[in-house]
Amino acid sequence: MKLNPFNTRIGLALGGGAAKGIAHIGVLKAFEEEQIRIHCIAGTSVGALVASYFAFGRPAESILSICSTLNLSKIINFTFERGGLFSTHAIREMIHRDLGDVRIEDADIPLAICATDIETGEQLIFRKGNLADIVCASMAVPGLFVPVEVDGRILVDGGLVENVPISPLGEMGAGITVAVDLSHVSRYPKPEATFDVISNAINIAIDFNTRKQLKKADIVVPLDLSRYSLTNNAKCIEELYLEGYNPMMKKIRRVLWYKRMNVVIYLVKAAWKLLPLKVPEIIKDLKRHALAVRNRS
């Protein structure tokens, strides 16, 4: 529970989802149109890429122009390096081209990027360091991309531990957290081959973990994007963009309500945490009273 009920700073968490990440840009556009300031932002995998562009001052319309590069065929380079089939060099070059060789701590909006140490299984939250290196690490899907070494640690996709990175936002000063989940599906594709079975199994495990973590967010934007591709959505960029924009616009009033009612919400949550401790005793007292009445009659 929040320690400061008067804190109405908004923190936004953008989750992983490969080429479906275009929907994140629609979410950002909704905030822009309503002129609601995002005070800090965290990203994992493709969410890290979109969050980085936004944190370094790119408006949503400008970020949308990079959507063609969110197709797997355009951001991968086959490699003979150990640990994966493809390198993240194209992603690195894209960031250098658009944002420069910058550091995370230099962002206009406080930024956190999550990756996973493939040796220890530990989640690493980066708020400092070379932007391109850390984003490439956060996007390095195990088995597909070669892991990225940062400060002697071998890093891969942050989604393995926290696919929607809510946890960094509190430490970054957020009082209201908004989480965007690109993988909120009720059913997975029918497997046609062994790879499909493995893919579904991995996604089920990650999504199960994500649903538990989403309970920590104040406002969740769950998107079922199962009909879109993980690798190439070049023919439906506008449609996918609206998949994020429209649901976020519907949640905007709730964001504003949280900003106005944060103190009341805090008090209700505090009371609810105490209430379960007293409920069993109340029930016992009522039962004893009912039994006494019955015996007297």
Tab-separated table of C-alpha atoms in Angstrom:
chain	number	residue	atom	x	y	z
A	1	MET	CA	0.000	0.000	0.000
A	2	LYS	CA	1.215	3.529	-0.757
A	3	LEU	CA	2.921	5.331	2.105
A	4	ASN	CA	1.883	8.784	0.913
A	5	PRO	CA	-1.833	9.164	0.108
A	6	PHE	CA	-1.230	12.680	-1.241
A	7	ASN	CA	1.104	11.431	-3.980
A	8	THR	CA	-0.687	11.661	-7.339
A	9	ARG	CA	2.371	11.241	-9.561
A	10	ILE	CA	1.555	8.843	-12.409
A	11	GLY	CA	3.820	5.927	-13.260
A	12	LEU	CA	3.276	3.937	-16.467
A	13	ALA	CA	4.424	0.332	-17.019
A	14	LEU	CA	4.681	-0.933	-20.608
A	15	GLY	CA	4.886	-4.701	-21.004
A	16	GLY	CA	6.447	-7.051	-23.528
A	17	GLY	CA	4.717	-8.337	-26.637
A	18	ALA	CA	7.129	-8.121	-29.601
A	19	ALA	CA	5.507	-6.556	-32.704
A	20	LYS	CA	2.277	-6.024	-30.766
A	21	GLY	CA	4.086	-3.183	-28.995
A	22	ILE	CA	2.550	-0.751	-31.489
A	23	ALA	CA	-0.475	-0.732	-29.153
A	24	HIS	CA	1.671	0.976	-26.499
A	25	ILE	CA	1.950	4.014	-28.761
A	26	GLY	CA	-1.842	4.353	-28.819
A	27	VAL	CA	-1.817	4.340	-25.003
A	28	LEU	CA	0.716	7.179	-24.982
A	29	LYS	CA	-1.393	9.136	-27.478
A	30	ALA	CA	-4.384	8.953	-25.129
A	31	PHE	CA	-2.346	10.519	-22.314
A	32	GLU	CA	-1.101	13.221	-24.674
A	33	GLU	CA	-4.559	14.148	-25.932
A	34	GLU	CA	-5.915	14.468	-22.406
A	35	GLN	CA	-2.782	16.393	-21.376
A	36	ILE	CA	-2.127	14.051	-18.470
A	37	ARG	CA	1.504	14.069	-17.459
A	38	ILE	CA	3.374	10.801	-17.018
A	39	HIS	CA	5.898	11.358	-14.221
A	40	CYS	CA	7.880	8.124	-14.663
A	41	ILE	CA	7.832	5.174	-17.033
A	42	ALA	CA	9.124	1.593	-16.972
A	43	GLY	CA	9.397	-0.890	-19.821
A	44	THR	CA	10.188	-4.509	-20.530
A	45	SER	CA	11.152	-5.914	-23.944
A	46	VAL	CA	9.276	-3.968	-26.675
A	47	GLY	CA	7.799	-1.893	-23.852
A	48	ALA	CA	11.360	-0.825	-23.014
A	49	LEU	CA	11.881	0.372	-26.581
A	50	VAL	CA	8.652	2.397	-26.737
A	51	ALA	CA	9.168	3.758	-23.199
A	52	SER	CA	12.680	4.903	-24.135
A	53	TYR	CA	11.515	6.908	-27.127
A	54	PHE	CA	8.790	8.558	-25.069
A	55	ALA	CA	11.078	9.250	-22.105
A	56	PHE	CA	13.557	10.976	-24.421
A	57	GLY	CA	10.945	13.398	-25.663
A	58	ARG	CA	9.478	11.716	-28.728
A	59	PRO	CA	5.697	12.323	-28.996
A	60	ALA	CA	3.401	9.431	-29.854
A	61	GLU	CA	3.010	10.435	-33.517
A	62	SER	CA	6.778	10.451	-33.930
A	63	ILE	CA	7.152	7.059	-32.238
A	64	LEU	CA	4.512	5.663	-34.595
A	65	SER	CA	6.887	6.367	-37.475
A	66	ILE	CA	9.199	3.614	-36.196
A	67	CYS	CA	6.451	0.981	-36.330
A	68	SER	CA	7.736	-0.516	-39.566
A	69	THR	CA	10.901	-1.475	-37.694
A	70	LEU	CA	8.932	-3.424	-35.103
A	71	ASN	CA	8.684	-6.278	-37.593
A	72	LEU	CA	10.952	-9.160	-36.747
A	73	SER	CA	12.310	-9.409	-40.297
A	74	LYS	CA	13.604	-5.830	-40.110
A	75	ILE	CA	15.223	-5.831	-36.683
A	76	ILE	CA	17.068	-9.144	-36.759
A	77	ASN	CA	20.483	-10.027	-38.082
A	78	PHE	CA	21.446	-13.658	-38.425
A	79	THR	CA	24.587	-14.354	-36.442
A	80	PHE	CA	27.064	-17.110	-35.742
A	81	GLU	CA	27.503	-15.949	-32.153
A	82	ARG	CA	26.775	-18.406	-29.375
A	83	GLY	CA	23.524	-18.201	-27.451
A	84	GLY	CA	21.029	-17.283	-30.142
A	85	LEU	CA	20.121	-17.232	-33.818
A	86	PHE	CA	20.028	-13.454	-34.209
A	87	SER	CA	21.835	-10.416	-32.869
A	88	THR	CA	20.330	-7.178	-31.552
A	89	HIS	CA	22.655	-4.973	-33.638
A	90	ALA	CA	19.786	-3.567	-35.729
A	91	ILE	CA	17.924	-2.473	-32.588
A	92	ARG	CA	21.069	-0.805	-31.290
A	93	GLU	CA	21.618	1.031	-34.579
A	94	MET	CA	18.012	2.213	-34.624
A	95	ILE	CA	18.315	3.723	-31.140
A	96	HIS	CA	21.614	5.410	-32.025
A	97	ARG	CA	20.059	6.800	-35.198
A	98	ASP	CA	16.943	8.196	-33.535
A	99	LEU	CA	18.067	9.104	-30.020
A	100	GLY	CA	21.853	9.070	-30.137
A	101	ASP	CA	24.351	7.264	-27.927
A	102	VAL	CA	22.609	8.320	-24.719
A	103	ARG	CA	22.328	7.128	-21.138
A	104	ILE	CA	19.134	6.159	-19.322
A	105	GLU	CA	19.617	8.751	-16.592
A	106	ASP	CA	19.603	11.535	-19.196
A	107	ALA	CA	15.966	10.924	-20.181
A	108	ASP	CA	13.468	13.794	-19.893
A	109	ILE	CA	11.094	11.504	-17.965
A	110	PRO	CA	12.553	9.167	-15.289
A	111	LEU	CA	12.978	5.809	-17.036
A	112	ALA	CA	13.477	2.229	-15.831
A	113	ILE	CA	14.234	-0.765	-18.055
A	114	CYS	CA	14.016	-4.378	-16.873
A	115	ALA	CA	16.149	-7.326	-17.943
A	116	THR	CA	16.848	-10.825	-16.586
A	117	ASP	CA	20.210	-12.296	-15.575
A	118	ILE	CA	20.146	-15.652	-17.369
A	119	GLU	CA	22.623	-17.163	-14.904
A	120	THR	CA	20.968	-16.196	-11.623
A	121	GLY	CA	17.367	-15.676	-12.730
A	122	GLU	CA	17.466	-12.252	-11.064
A	123	GLN	CA	15.492	-9.295	-12.324
A	124	LEU	CA	17.698	-6.275	-12.966
A	125	ILE	CA	16.117	-2.821	-13.029
A	126	PHE	CA	18.245	-0.271	-14.847
A	127	ARG	CA	17.821	3.437	-14.175
A	128	LYS	CA	21.341	4.255	-15.253
A	129	GLY	CA	23.591	3.013	-18.025
A	130	ASN	CA	23.889	3.020	-21.799
A	131	LEU	CA	20.354	3.103	-23.227
A	132	ALA	CA	21.011	1.025	-26.351
A	133	ASP	CA	22.802	-1.719	-24.405
A	134	ILE	CA	20.061	-2.069	-21.820
A	135	VAL	CA	17.165	-1.955	-24.298
A	136	CYS	CA	18.853	-4.637	-26.418
A	137	ALA	CA	19.256	-6.777	-23.294
A	138	SER	CA	15.609	-6.300	-22.330
A	139	MET	CA	14.514	-7.362	-25.840
A	140	ALA	CA	16.822	-10.388	-26.141
A	141	VAL	CA	14.282	-13.236	-26.203
A	142	PRO	CA	16.135	-16.385	-24.997
A	143	GLY	CA	16.969	-18.818	-27.767
A	144	LEU	CA	16.100	-16.264	-30.443
A	145	PHE	CA	18.441	-13.362	-29.730
A	146	VAL	CA	21.998	-13.565	-28.454
A	147	PRO	CA	22.127	-12.483	-24.779
A	148	VAL	CA	23.674	-9.090	-24.089
A	149	GLU	CA	26.542	-8.695	-21.639
A	150	VAL	CA	26.332	-5.634	-19.386
A	151	ASP	CA	28.849	-5.091	-16.571
A	152	GLY	CA	29.869	-8.738	-16.698
A	153	ARG	CA	26.317	-10.067	-16.436
A	154	ILE	CA	24.610	-12.061	-19.196
A	155	LEU	CA	21.184	-10.533	-19.767
A	156	VAL	CA	18.036	-11.544	-21.651
A	157	ASP	CA	14.391	-10.485	-21.977
A	158	GLY	CA	13.032	-8.905	-18.798
A	159	GLY	CA	9.642	-10.502	-19.391
A	160	LEU	CA	10.826	-13.789	-17.916
A	161	VAL	CA	10.524	-12.293	-14.431
A	162	GLU	CA	8.154	-9.329	-14.807
A	163	ASN	CA	6.568	-8.869	-18.201
A	164	VAL	CA	4.701	-5.729	-17.117
A	165	PRO	CA	7.227	-3.826	-14.963
A	166	ILE	CA	5.119	-2.352	-12.174
A	167	SER	CA	7.653	-2.916	-9.387
A	168	PRO	CA	10.117	-0.118	-10.336
A	169	LEU	CA	7.450	2.613	-10.362
A	170	GLY	CA	7.014	2.944	-6.603
A	171	GLU	CA	10.720	3.549	-6.048
A	172	MET	CA	10.617	6.100	-8.867
A	173	GLY	CA	8.077	8.168	-6.925
A	174	ALA	CA	4.802	7.079	-8.528
A	175	GLY	CA	1.674	7.368	-6.409
A	176	ILE	CA	-0.688	6.041	-9.096
A	177	THR	CA	0.447	3.145	-11.270
A	178	VAL	CA	-0.968	2.321	-14.701
A	179	ALA	CA	-0.016	-1.033	-16.245
A	180	VAL	CA	-0.448	-1.993	-19.916
A	181	ASP	CA	-0.592	-5.756	-20.543
A	182	LEU	CA	-0.301	-6.745	-24.219
A	183	SER	CA	-0.851	-10.439	-23.478
A	184	HIS	CA	-4.188	-10.581	-21.702
A	185	VAL	CA	-5.590	-13.603	-23.535
A	186	SER	CA	-8.153	-16.160	-22.449
A	187	ARG	CA	-7.047	-18.802	-24.933
A	188	TYR	CA	-3.805	-19.673	-26.698
A	189	PRO	CA	-3.413	-20.731	-30.360
A	190	LYS	CA	-4.064	-24.379	-31.115
A	191	PRO	CA	-0.614	-25.973	-31.475
A	192	GLU	CA	0.176	-27.447	-34.862
A	193	ALA	CA	3.794	-28.411	-34.197
A	194	THR	CA	6.259	-29.018	-31.369
A	195	PHE	CA	7.426	-25.394	-31.447
A	196	ASP	CA	3.826	-24.219	-30.930
A	197	VAL	CA	3.505	-26.385	-27.829
A	198	ILE	CA	6.745	-24.983	-26.392
A	199	SER	CA	5.721	-21.418	-27.253
A	200	ASN	CA	2.317	-21.806	-25.587
A	201	ALA	CA	3.902	-23.360	-22.496
A	202	ILE	CA	6.305	-20.431	-22.076
A	203	ASN	CA	3.544	-17.859	-22.598
A	204	ILE	CA	1.231	-19.610	-20.123
A	205	ALA	CA	3.938	-19.523	-17.448
A	206	ILE	CA	4.758	-15.852	-18.065
A	207	ASP	CA	1.103	-14.790	-18.219
A	208	PHE	CA	0.250	-16.659	-15.013
A	209	ASN	CA	2.999	-14.762	-13.225
A	210	THR	CA	1.941	-11.479	-14.847
A	211	ARG	CA	-1.680	-11.749	-13.691
A	212	LYS	CA	-0.537	-12.011	-10.082
A	213	GLN	CA	1.801	-9.042	-10.496
A	214	LEU	CA	-0.888	-6.879	-12.128
A	215	LYS	CA	-2.824	-6.885	-8.840
A	216	LYS	CA	-0.236	-4.416	-7.556
A	217	ALA	CA	-1.194	-1.802	-10.152
A	218	ASP	CA	-3.885	0.790	-9.496
A	219	ILE	CA	-5.165	0.796	-13.071
A	220	VAL	CA	-4.669	-2.090	-15.492
A	221	VAL	CA	-5.182	-1.835	-19.254
A	222	PRO	CA	-5.576	-5.494	-20.350
A	223	LEU	CA	-5.320	-5.967	-24.113
A	224	ASP	CA	-6.260	-9.175	-25.895
A	225	LEU	CA	-4.123	-8.940	-29.029
A	226	SER	CA	-4.164	-12.650	-29.816
A	227	ARG	CA	-5.258	-12.062	-33.420
A	228	TYR	CA	-2.130	-10.009	-34.130
A	229	SER	CA	1.300	-11.325	-35.005
A	230	LEU	CA	4.318	-11.348	-32.718
A	231	THR	CA	6.586	-10.802	-35.702
A	232	ASN	CA	4.918	-8.649	-38.373
A	233	ASN	CA	1.939	-6.276	-38.192
A	234	ALA	CA	2.940	-3.997	-41.050
A	235	LYS	CA	-0.480	-4.305	-42.697
A	236	CYS	CA	-2.463	-3.340	-39.593
A	237	ILE	CA	-0.389	-0.651	-37.875
A	238	GLU	CA	-3.272	1.806	-37.483
A	239	GLU	CA	-5.618	-0.902	-36.234
A	240	LEU	CA	-3.120	-2.111	-33.642
A	241	TYR	CA	-2.397	1.482	-32.609
A	242	LEU	CA	-6.123	1.944	-31.890
A	243	GLU	CA	-6.151	-1.277	-29.853
A	244	GLY	CA	-4.119	0.654	-27.300
A	245	TYR	CA	-5.628	4.103	-27.808
A	246	ASN	CA	-9.337	3.242	-27.377
A	247	PRO	CA	-9.068	1.177	-24.142
A	248	MET	CA	-6.771	3.770	-22.599
A	249	MET	CA	-9.198	6.575	-23.446
A	250	LYS	CA	-11.897	4.593	-21.623
A	251	LYS	CA	-9.617	4.368	-18.573
A	252	ILE	CA	-8.558	8.031	-18.620
A	253	ARG	CA	-11.465	9.110	-16.405
A	254	ARG	CA	-10.403	6.526	-13.869
A	255	VAL	CA	-6.869	7.953	-13.923
A	256	LEU	CA	-8.262	11.415	-13.244
A	257	TRP	CA	-10.561	10.002	-10.542
A	258	TYR	CA	-7.539	8.415	-8.840
A	259	LYS	CA	-5.736	11.759	-8.907
A	260	ARG	CA	-8.671	13.484	-7.220
A	261	MET	CA	-9.633	10.704	-4.791
A	262	ASN	CA	-6.237	9.261	-3.894
A	263	VAL	CA	-6.547	10.107	-0.183
A	264	VAL	CA	-9.972	8.461	0.084
A	265	ILE	CA	-8.748	5.374	-1.789
A	266	TYR	CA	-5.795	5.135	0.577
A	267	LEU	CA	-8.062	5.251	3.642
A	268	VAL	CA	-10.415	2.603	2.198
A	269	LYS	CA	-7.479	0.278	1.452
A	270	ALA	CA	-6.083	0.850	4.938
A	271	ALA	CA	-9.449	-0.014	6.498
A	272	TRP	CA	-9.793	-3.102	4.313
A	273	LYS	CA	-6.398	-4.347	5.465
A	274	LEU	CA	-7.511	-4.093	9.087
A	275	LEU	CA	-11.074	-5.359	8.591
A	276	PRO	CA	-10.258	-9.032	7.801
A	277	LEU	CA	-8.528	-9.270	11.180
A	278	LYS	CA	-11.773	-8.354	12.949
A	279	VAL	CA	-14.312	-10.156	10.759
A	280	PRO	CA	-13.733	-13.672	12.236
A	281	GLU	CA	-14.254	-12.315	15.773
A	282	ILE	CA	-17.424	-10.490	14.716
A	283	ILE	CA	-18.788	-13.688	13.127
A	284	LYS	CA	-17.975	-15.675	16.269
A	285	ASP	CA	-19.771	-13.117	18.447
A	286	LEU	CA	-22.834	-13.242	16.213
A	287	LYS	CA	-22.895	-17.043	16.320
A	288	ARG	CA	-22.579	-17.048	20.117
A	289	HIS	CA	-25.383	-14.503	20.410
A	290	ALA	CA	-27.655	-16.498	18.081
A	291	LEU	CA	-26.950	-19.705	20.012
A	292	ALA	CA	-27.736	-18.003	23.328
A	293	VAL	CA	-31.048	-16.683	21.989
A	294	ARG	CA	-31.938	-20.126	20.647
A	295	ASN	CA	-31.159	-21.782	24.005
A	296	ARG	CA	-33.278	-19.256	25.899
A	297	SER	CA	-36.228	-19.895	23.643
